[in-house]
Amino acid sequence: MKTKLLSLLGIALIAFFAASCSSDDDKNSIDVPNAVLTAFNDQYPTVVSPTWEFEDPYYVAEFKYNGNETDVWYNTAGTMLLTVEELQSSQLPQAIKANIASSKYSAWTYDGVDLIQRDGFSSIYRVELDDPKSEGEVTLYYTASGVLIKEVPDIDNTPLKPVTIPQKIMDQLTQNFPSSTYSIVDFDIDSTTKNYEVDLFGGNRAIEVVFDPQQNLLYWEWETSYKDVPTVVQDAFLAAGYTVAQIDDIYFRETPNASPRENVTTYVFELEVNDKDVVVIFNENGKQLQ
């Protein structure tokens, strides 16, 4: 009798655990829309049994592609909005590796590399580097041709998700930067100012276009060198008591001006003075504005 009771208890426990596992599987299962499955199978016909997650309102497929961990984001209609592929540093385009090797980060080590592709955007590479001496970190964003788009101190842990550029901003971009010449590579909202920032690439140049929180165009700028700054601005910069050795970066900036209808050109100097970050701005005639 005792043996029979133990047997019945064992069967009951097995049934309980089986039911629990089945319940967990049901909780973890995702009902992926047919449009999404069709789009995925068309794009990746050789991939079998990807892991699906639901990141409201997106469906995310996680799988290995060509040996690399890959995430692909879809909307419910099956449109691919974002692909993130983890690469080995050896898989970076040679132009990017050459740019890093000739930069101040040449002795830094690779910590992570991603290929980021967004719907309607040009592809960009995100490269995370570590300084073995100071334990400093930096994230660099490049075009495939090796042009540096932006540099973020420390590791950029901002979660990658699909983005939608507001139509008001798109209209202003189209007006000032025709798609036949310029392509969009990134879009972000500054966490402090709440300004919208759009990174473009065209004419072998990376351009940042900035809009205020109401989506009005503020300015666009790109990095330039001291030798390309007009002599009158160089003279004003030196006369203000600054030195070339203090310069970290210089940006050529244009601000649209409705009255008169001309763009206002300025030069933005980012400096390090007595271990402090300083920004000074001159107009094209050498007048200091900040």
CSV table of N, CA and C in Angstrom, one decimal, residues 45-109:
chain,number,residue,atom,x,y,z
A,45,PRO,N,16.2,33.6,-45.5
A,45,PRO,CA,15.6,32.3,-45.8
A,45,PRO,C,16.4,31.1,-45.2
A,46,THR,N,17.7,31.3,-44.9
A,46,THR,CA,18.5,30.2,-44.4
A,46,THR,C,18.5,30.2,-42.8
A,47,VAL,N,17.9,31.1,-42.2
A,47,VAL,CA,17.8,31.1,-40.7
A,47,VAL,C,16.7,30.3,-40.2
A,48,VAL,N,17.0,29.4,-39.3
A,48,VAL,CA,15.9,28.5,-38.8
A,48,VAL,C,15.7,28.8,-37.3
A,49,SER,N,14.5,28.9,-36.9
A,49,SER,CA,14.1,29.0,-35.5
A,49,SER,C,14.8,30.2,-34.8
A,50,PRO,N,14.5,31.4,-35.2
A,50,PRO,CA,15.1,32.5,-34.4
A,50,PRO,C,14.3,32.7,-33.1
A,51,THR,N,14.9,33.4,-32.2
A,51,THR,CA,14.1,33.7,-30.9
A,51,THR,C,13.4,35.0,-31.1
A,52,TRP,N,12.1,35.0,-30.8
A,52,TRP,CA,11.3,36.2,-31.0
A,52,TRP,C,11.0,36.8,-29.6
A,53,GLU,N,11.1,38.2,-29.6
A,53,GLU,CA,10.7,38.9,-28.4
A,53,GLU,C,9.7,40.0,-28.9
A,54,PHE,N,8.9,40.4,-27.9
A,54,PHE,CA,7.9,41.5,-28.2
A,54,PHE,C,8.3,42.7,-27.4
A,55,GLU,N,8.9,43.8,-28.1
A,55,GLU,CA,9.2,45.0,-27.4
A,55,GLU,C,8.2,46.1,-27.9
A,56,ASP,N,7.1,46.1,-27.2
A,56,ASP,CA,5.9,46.9,-27.6
A,56,ASP,C,6.3,48.3,-28.2
A,57,PRO,N,5.9,48.5,-29.4
A,57,PRO,CA,5.0,47.7,-30.3
A,57,PRO,C,5.8,47.0,-31.4
A,58,TYR,N,7.0,46.6,-31.1
A,58,TYR,CA,7.8,46.0,-32.2
A,58,TYR,C,8.1,44.5,-31.9
A,59,TYR,N,8.3,43.7,-33.0
A,59,TYR,CA,8.7,42.3,-32.9
A,59,TYR,C,10.2,42.2,-33.2
A,60,VAL,N,10.9,41.5,-32.4
A,60,VAL,CA,12.4,41.4,-32.5
A,60,VAL,C,12.8,40.0,-32.7
A,61,ALA,N,13.5,39.7,-33.8
A,61,ALA,CA,14.0,38.4,-34.1
A,61,ALA,C,15.5,38.4,-33.7
A,62,GLU,N,15.9,37.4,-32.8
A,62,GLU,CA,17.3,37.3,-32.4
A,62,GLU,C,17.9,36.0,-32.9
A,63,PHE,N,19.0,36.0,-33.6
A,63,PHE,CA,19.6,34.8,-34.2
A,63,PHE,C,21.0,35.1,-34.6
A,64,LYS,N,21.7,34.1,-35.1
A,64,LYS,CA,23.0,34.2,-35.6
A,64,LYS,C,23.0,34.2,-37.1
A,65,TYR,N,23.7,35.2,-37.7
A,65,TYR,CA,23.8,35.3,-39.1
A,65,TYR,C,25.2,35.5,-39.5
A,66,ASN,N,25.7,34.6,-40.4
A,66,ASN,CA,27.1,34.5,-40.7
A,66,ASN,C,28.0,34.5,-39.5
A,67,GLY,N,27.5,33.8,-38.5
A,67,GLY,CA,28.3,33.7,-37.2
A,67,GLY,C,28.2,34.8,-36.3
A,68,ASN,N,27.4,35.9,-36.6
A,68,ASN,CA,27.3,37.1,-35.8
A,68,ASN,C,25.9,37.2,-35.1
A,69,GLU,N,25.9,37.5,-33.9
A,69,GLU,CA,24.6,37.8,-33.2
A,69,GLU,C,23.9,38.9,-33.9
A,70,THR,N,22.7,38.7,-34.2
A,70,THR,CA,21.9,39.7,-35.0
A,70,THR,C,20.5,39.9,-34.4
A,71,ASP,N,20.1,41.2,-34.3
A,71,ASP,CA,18.7,41.5,-33.9
A,71,ASP,C,18.1,42.3,-35.0
A,72,VAL,N,16.8,41.9,-35.3
A,72,VAL,CA,16.1,42.6,-36.4
A,72,VAL,C,14.7,43.0,-35.8
A,73,TRP,N,14.4,44.3,-36.0
A,73,TRP,CA,13.2,44.8,-35.4
A,73,TRP,C,12.2,45.1,-36.5
A,74,TYR,N,10.9,44.6,-36.3
A,74,TYR,CA,9.8,44.8,-37.3
A,74,TYR,C,8.6,45.5,-36.6
A,75,ASN,N,7.9,46.3,-37.5
A,75,ASN,CA,6.6,46.7,-37.0
A,75,ASN,C,5.5,45.6,-37.3
A,76,THR,N,4.3,45.8,-36.9
A,76,THR,CA,3.3,44.8,-37.1
A,76,THR,C,3.0,44.5,-38.6
A,77,ALA,N,3.3,45.5,-39.4
A,77,ALA,CA,3.0,45.3,-40.9
A,77,ALA,C,4.2,44.5,-41.6
A,78,GLY,N,5.2,44.2,-40.8
A,78,GLY,CA,6.3,43.4,-41.4
A,78,GLY,C,7.4,44.3,-42.0
A,79,THR,N,7.4,45.6,-41.7
A,79,THR,CA,8.5,46.4,-42.2
A,79,THR,C,9.7,46.4,-41.3
A,80,MET,N,10.8,46.1,-41.9
A,80,MET,CA,12.1,46.0,-41.1
A,80,MET,C,12.5,47.4,-40.8
A,81,LEU,N,12.6,47.7,-39.5
A,81,LEU,CA,12.9,49.1,-39.0
A,81,LEU,C,14.3,49.2,-38.5
A,82,LEU,N,14.9,48.2,-38.0
A,82,LEU,CA,16.2,48.3,-37.4
A,82,LEU,C,16.9,46.9,-37.4
A,83,THR,N,18.2,46.9,-37.8
A,83,THR,CA,19.0,45.7,-37.8
A,83,THR,C,20.3,46.0,-37.0
A,84,VAL,N,20.6,45.2,-36.0
A,84,VAL,CA,21.9,45.4,-35.3
A,84,VAL,C,22.7,44.1,-35.3
A,85,GLU,N,23.8,44.1,-36.0
A,85,GLU,CA,24.6,42.9,-36.1
A,85,GLU,C,26.0,43.1,-35.4
A,86,GLU,N,26.3,42.3,-34.4
A,86,GLU,CA,27.5,42.3,-33.7
A,86,GLU,C,28.6,41.8,-34.6
A,87,LEU,N,29.7,42.6,-34.8
A,87,LEU,CA,30.8,42.2,-35.6
A,87,LEU,C,32.1,41.9,-34.8
A,88,GLN,N,33.0,41.2,-35.4
A,88,GLN,CA,34.4,41.2,-34.9
A,88,GLN,C,35.1,42.4,-35.5
A,89,SER,N,36.1,42.9,-34.7
A,89,SER,CA,36.8,44.1,-35.2
A,89,SER,C,37.5,43.8,-36.6
A,90,SER,N,37.8,42.6,-36.8
A,90,SER,CA,38.4,42.3,-38.1
A,90,SER,C,37.4,42.4,-39.3
A,91,GLN,N,36.1,42.5,-39.0
A,91,GLN,CA,35.1,42.7,-40.0
A,91,GLN,C,34.8,44.1,-40.3
A,92,LEU,N,35.4,45.0,-39.6
A,92,LEU,CA,35.3,46.5,-39.9
A,92,LEU,C,35.8,46.8,-41.3
A,93,PRO,N,35.2,47.7,-42.0
A,93,PRO,CA,35.8,48.2,-43.3
A,93,PRO,C,37.2,48.7,-43.1
A,94,GLN,N,38.1,48.5,-44.0
A,94,GLN,CA,39.5,48.9,-43.9
A,94,GLN,C,39.6,50.4,-43.6
A,95,ALA,N,38.7,51.2,-44.2
A,95,ALA,CA,38.7,52.7,-44.1
A,95,ALA,C,38.5,53.1,-42.6
A,96,ILE,N,37.6,52.3,-41.9
A,96,ILE,CA,37.4,52.7,-40.5
A,96,ILE,C,38.6,52.3,-39.7
A,97,LYS,N,39.1,51.1,-39.9
A,97,LYS,CA,40.3,50.7,-39.1
A,97,LYS,C,41.5,51.6,-39.4
A,98,ALA,N,41.6,52.1,-40.6
A,98,ALA,CA,42.7,53.0,-40.9
A,98,ALA,C,42.5,54.4,-40.2
A,99,ASN,N,41.3,54.8,-40.1
A,99,ASN,CA,41.0,56.1,-39.4
A,99,ASN,C,41.3,56.0,-38.0
A,100,ILE,N,40.9,54.9,-37.3
A,100,ILE,CA,41.2,54.7,-35.9
A,100,ILE,C,42.7,54.6,-35.7
A,101,ALA,N,43.4,53.8,-36.6
A,101,ALA,CA,44.8,53.6,-36.4
A,101,ALA,C,45.6,54.9,-36.5
A,102,SER,N,45.1,55.9,-37.2
A,102,SER,CA,45.8,57.2,-37.4
A,102,SER,C,45.2,58.3,-36.4
A,103,SER,N,44.3,57.9,-35.5
A,103,SER,CA,43.7,58.9,-34.6
A,103,SER,C,44.4,58.8,-33.2
A,104,LYS,N,43.9,59.6,-32.3
A,104,LYS,CA,44.4,59.6,-30.9
A,104,LYS,C,44.0,58.3,-30.2
A,105,TYR,N,43.2,57.5,-30.8
A,105,TYR,CA,42.7,56.2,-30.2
A,105,TYR,C,43.5,55.0,-30.8
A,106,SER,N,44.6,55.2,-31.4
A,106,SER,CA,45.3,54.2,-32.1
A,106,SER,C,45.8,53.1,-31.1
A,107,ALA,N,46.1,53.4,-29.9
A,107,ALA,CA,46.6,52.4,-28.9
A,107,ALA,C,45.4,51.8,-28.1
A,108,TRP,N,44.2,52.3,-28.3
A,108,TRP,CA,43.1,51.8,-27.6
A,108,TRP,C,42.7,50.4,-28.1
A,109,THR,N,42.0,49.6,-27.3
A,109,THR,CA,41.5,48.3,-27.7
A,109,THR,C,40.1,48.2,-28.0
